[in-house]
Amino acid sequence: MRTKIAIPSETDAGLESIRSGHFGHAAYMTVVEFDDDMNIVGVESVKNADHDAVGCGGVIDFVSGIGVDGILTVGMGMPPFTRFTNAGIKVYSDTTEPNVGNVARLFAEGKVALMDPANACRH
C-alpha cells in the first residue's frame, strides 16, 4: 500500500525545497509518495490554498482534499491537529530538518514520529 505525505514547503522545487515553518501559510505542499518498501516513488509540488483568502480551515480542507495519508510539519495548533486526525490524516512532526528531501528520507527510515498533541502550537 502506497503512502502519500504532504510536506509544507516554501517553493515548488520538490525534494530540494525548504520546508515551511507554518503549514497554513506555506506557499506549496510537496506531496511525496512512498511504495510499500518506503522508497520515494513520486514527488509533486502543489500550490497551497491562500491562507489570507480561505483561513486556516480552508487550508485544512485543501490539504484534506489532495489525497494524502499524512502531513509532516514542524508543528501546528490543536484545532488543525484535531481536524486532520478526525479526517484520518496522520500528523507527523519534525523540528530538526529544514530540507524537504531530507525529512522525507527520515520519514521513510521511520525516524519521524506522530505529533504529540501536547506539543501543539498555542496561537
PDB file of C-alpha atoms in Angstrom:
ATOM      1  CA  MET A   1       0.000   0.000   0.000  1.00  0.00           C
ATOM      2  CA  ARG A   2       1.411   3.344  -1.024  1.00  0.00           C
ATOM      3  CA  THR A   3       1.646   6.253   1.386  1.00  0.00           C
ATOM      4  CA  LYS A   4       1.372   9.943   0.456  1.00  0.00           C
ATOM      5  CA  ILE A   5       2.646  12.621   2.788  1.00  0.00           C
ATOM      6  CA  ALA A   6       2.241  16.395   2.362  1.00  0.00           C
ATOM      7  CA  ILE A   7       5.201  18.490   3.489  1.00  0.00           C
ATOM      8  CA  PRO A   8       4.587  22.264   3.726  1.00  0.00           C
ATOM      9  CA  SER A   9       7.205  23.951   1.536  1.00  0.00           C
ATOM     10  CA  GLU A  10       8.447  27.413   0.634  1.00  0.00           C
ATOM     11  CA  THR A  11       8.891  26.694  -3.100  1.00  0.00           C
ATOM     12  CA  ASP A  12       7.870  24.258  -5.816  1.00  0.00           C
ATOM     13  CA  ALA A  13      11.376  22.748  -6.010  1.00  0.00           C
ATOM     14  CA  GLY A  14      10.176  19.304  -4.891  1.00  0.00           C
ATOM     15  CA  LEU A  15      12.672  17.444  -2.739  1.00  0.00           C
ATOM     16  CA  GLU A  16      15.069  20.399  -2.984  1.00  0.00           C
ATOM     17  CA  SER A  17      12.582  22.793  -1.411  1.00  0.00           C
ATOM     18  CA  ILE A  18      12.955  24.296   2.039  1.00  0.00           C
ATOM     19  CA  ARG A  19      10.218  23.351   4.481  1.00  0.00           C
ATOM     20  CA  SER A  20       7.796  25.986   5.642  1.00  0.00           C
ATOM     21  CA  GLY A  21       7.660  26.591   9.372  1.00  0.00           C
ATOM     22  CA  HIS A  22       3.907  27.222   9.271  1.00  0.00           C
ATOM     23  CA  PHE A  23       1.764  24.784   7.313  1.00  0.00           C
ATOM     24  CA  GLY A  24      -1.141  27.200   6.912  1.00  0.00           C
ATOM     25  CA  HIS A  25       0.998  29.893   5.294  1.00  0.00           C
ATOM     26  CA  ALA A  26       3.184  27.554   3.217  1.00  0.00           C
ATOM     27  CA  ALA A  27       3.306  28.515  -0.450  1.00  0.00           C
ATOM     28  CA  TYR A  28       3.277  24.843  -1.527  1.00  0.00           C
ATOM     29  CA  MET A  29       2.651  21.350  -0.305  1.00  0.00           C
ATOM     30  CA  THR A  30       5.263  18.928  -1.543  1.00  0.00           C
ATOM     31  CA  VAL A  31       3.442  15.611  -1.836  1.00  0.00           C
ATOM     32  CA  VAL A  32       5.834  12.686  -1.500  1.00  0.00           C
ATOM     33  CA  GLU A  33       4.622   9.201  -2.380  1.00  0.00           C
ATOM     34  CA  PHE A  34       6.255   6.097  -0.925  1.00  0.00           C
ATOM     35  CA  ASP A  35       5.884   2.482  -2.041  1.00  0.00           C
ATOM     36  CA  ASP A  36       5.447  -0.497   0.297  1.00  0.00           C
ATOM     37  CA  ASP A  37       9.199  -0.564   0.972  1.00  0.00           C
ATOM     38  CA  MET A  38       9.188   3.184   1.774  1.00  0.00           C
ATOM     39  CA  ASN A  39      11.060   4.109  -1.387  1.00  0.00           C
ATOM     40  CA  ILE A  40      10.146   7.522  -2.778  1.00  0.00           C
ATOM     41  CA  VAL A  41       8.249   6.826  -5.996  1.00  0.00           C
ATOM     42  CA  GLY A  42       6.653  10.195  -6.692  1.00  0.00           C
ATOM     43  CA  VAL A  43       7.004  13.874  -5.850  1.00  0.00           C
ATOM     44  CA  GLU A  44       4.582  16.643  -6.735  1.00  0.00           C
ATOM     45  CA  SER A  45       4.558  20.312  -5.726  1.00  0.00           C
ATOM     46  CA  VAL A  46       1.005  21.558  -5.217  1.00  0.00           C
ATOM     47  CA  LYS A  47       0.242  25.271  -4.768  1.00  0.00           C
ATOM     48  CA  ASN A  48      -1.302  25.657  -1.322  1.00  0.00           C
ATOM     49  CA  ALA A  49      -4.598  27.422  -0.698  1.00  0.00           C
ATOM     50  CA  ASP A  50      -4.197  31.107   0.170  1.00  0.00           C
ATOM     51  CA  HIS A  51      -4.490  31.330   3.957  1.00  0.00           C
ATOM     52  CA  ASP A  52      -5.383  35.023   3.774  1.00  0.00           C
ATOM     53  CA  ALA A  53      -8.292  34.227   1.440  1.00  0.00           C
ATOM     54  CA  VAL A  54      -9.632  30.996   2.979  1.00  0.00           C
ATOM     55  CA  GLY A  55      -8.331  30.985   6.550  1.00  0.00           C
ATOM     56  CA  CYS A  56      -6.829  28.066   8.412  1.00  0.00           C
ATOM     57  CA  GLY A  57      -9.965  25.958   7.907  1.00  0.00           C
ATOM     58  CA  GLY A  58      -9.735  26.417   4.153  1.00  0.00           C
ATOM     59  CA  VAL A  59      -6.120  25.256   4.144  1.00  0.00           C
ATOM     60  CA  ILE A  60      -7.071  22.199   6.192  1.00  0.00           C
ATOM     61  CA  ASP A  61      -9.881  21.430   3.733  1.00  0.00           C
ATOM     62  CA  PHE A  62      -7.490  21.902   0.805  1.00  0.00           C
ATOM     63  CA  VAL A  63      -4.843  19.548   2.225  1.00  0.00           C
ATOM     64  CA  SER A  64      -7.533  17.034   3.166  1.00  0.00           C
ATOM     65  CA  GLY A  65      -8.719  17.086  -0.444  1.00  0.00           C
ATOM     66  CA  ILE A  66      -5.404  16.320  -2.159  1.00  0.00           C
ATOM     67  CA  GLY A  67      -5.438  12.644  -1.251  1.00  0.00           C
ATOM     68  CA  VAL A  68      -2.698  12.420   1.352  1.00  0.00           C
ATOM     69  CA  ASP A  69      -2.422   9.950   4.205  1.00  0.00           C
ATOM     70  CA  GLY A  70      -0.444  12.318   6.400  1.00  0.00           C
ATOM     71  CA  ILE A  71       1.062  15.748   6.794  1.00  0.00           C
ATOM     72  CA  LEU A  72       4.620  16.220   8.049  1.00  0.00           C
ATOM     73  CA  THR A  73       5.042  19.616   9.668  1.00  0.00           C
ATOM     74  CA  VAL A  74       7.246  21.498  12.050  1.00  0.00           C
ATOM     75  CA  GLY A  75       4.115  21.885  14.161  1.00  0.00           C
ATOM     76  CA  MET A  76       0.518  23.108  14.205  1.00  0.00           C
ATOM     77  CA  GLY A  77      -2.188  24.231  16.572  1.00  0.00           C
ATOM     78  CA  MET A  78      -4.664  21.948  18.275  1.00  0.00           C
ATOM     79  CA  PRO A  79      -7.697  22.803  16.062  1.00  0.00           C
ATOM     80  CA  PRO A  80      -5.921  21.798  12.804  1.00  0.00           C
ATOM     81  CA  PHE A  81      -4.375  18.768  14.507  1.00  0.00           C
ATOM     82  CA  THR A  82      -7.828  17.639  15.603  1.00  0.00           C
ATOM     83  CA  ARG A  83      -9.420  18.241  12.202  1.00  0.00           C
ATOM     84  CA  PHE A  84      -6.690  16.339  10.369  1.00  0.00           C
ATOM     85  CA  THR A  85      -6.755  13.383  12.736  1.00  0.00           C
ATOM     86  CA  ASN A  86     -10.569  13.278  12.674  1.00  0.00           C
ATOM     87  CA  ALA A  87     -10.347  13.149   8.861  1.00  0.00           C
ATOM     88  CA  GLY A  88      -7.992  10.155   9.080  1.00  0.00           C
ATOM     89  CA  ILE A  89      -4.893  12.158   8.126  1.00  0.00           C
ATOM     90  CA  LYS A  90      -1.944  11.411  10.378  1.00  0.00           C
ATOM     91  CA  VAL A  91       0.051  14.388  11.649  1.00  0.00           C
ATOM     92  CA  TYR A  92       3.816  13.928  11.887  1.00  0.00           C
ATOM     93  CA  SER A  93       6.272  16.454  13.257  1.00  0.00           C
ATOM     94  CA  ASP A  94       9.969  17.061  12.797  1.00  0.00           C
ATOM     95  CA  THR A  95      11.684  20.220  14.013  1.00  0.00           C
ATOM     96  CA  THR A  96      15.253  19.374  13.020  1.00  0.00           C
ATOM     97  CA  GLU A  97      15.462  19.086   9.234  1.00  0.00           C
ATOM     98  CA  PRO A  98      14.786  22.150   7.022  1.00  0.00           C
ATOM     99  CA  ASN A  99      15.071  20.341   3.657  1.00  0.00           C
ATOM    100  CA  VAL A 100      12.034  18.548   2.188  1.00  0.00           C
ATOM    101  CA  GLY A 101      14.016  15.686   0.665  1.00  0.00           C
ATOM    102  CA  ASN A 102      15.991  15.044   3.820  1.00  0.00           C
ATOM    103  CA  VAL A 103      12.910  14.992   6.063  1.00  0.00           C
ATOM    104  CA  ALA A 104      11.146  12.715   3.563  1.00  0.00           C
ATOM    105  CA  ARG A 105      14.070  10.302   3.830  1.00  0.00           C
ATOM    106  CA  LEU A 106      13.930  10.480   7.634  1.00  0.00           C
ATOM    107  CA  PHE A 107      10.224   9.657   7.410  1.00  0.00           C
ATOM    108  CA  ALA A 108      10.980   6.678   5.147  1.00  0.00           C
ATOM    109  CA  GLU A 109      13.529   5.421   7.690  1.00  0.00           C
ATOM    110  CA  GLY A 110      10.938   5.569  10.469  1.00  0.00           C
ATOM    111  CA  LYS A 111      12.718   8.445  12.215  1.00  0.00           C
ATOM    112  CA  VAL A 112       9.772  10.866  12.241  1.00  0.00           C
ATOM    113  CA  ALA A 113       7.143  10.413  14.932  1.00  0.00           C
ATOM    114  CA  LEU A 114       3.476  11.235  15.051  1.00  0.00           C
ATOM    115  CA  MET A 115       2.955  14.676  16.543  1.00  0.00           C
ATOM    116  CA  ASP A 116       2.201  14.680  20.256  1.00  0.00           C
ATOM    117  CA  PRO A 117      -0.913  16.837  20.839  1.00  0.00           C
ATOM    118  CA  ALA A 118       0.791  18.238  23.945  1.00  0.00           C
ATOM    119  CA  ASN A 119       3.233  19.957  21.574  1.00  0.00           C
ATOM    120  CA  ALA A 120       0.528  21.767  19.593  1.00  0.00           C
ATOM    121  CA  CYS A 121       1.177  25.463  18.984  1.00  0.00           C
ATOM    122  CA  ARG A 122      -0.805  27.814  21.188  1.00  0.00           C
ATOM    123  CA  HIS A 123      -1.522  30.787  18.929  1.00  0.00           C
TER     124      HIS A 123
END
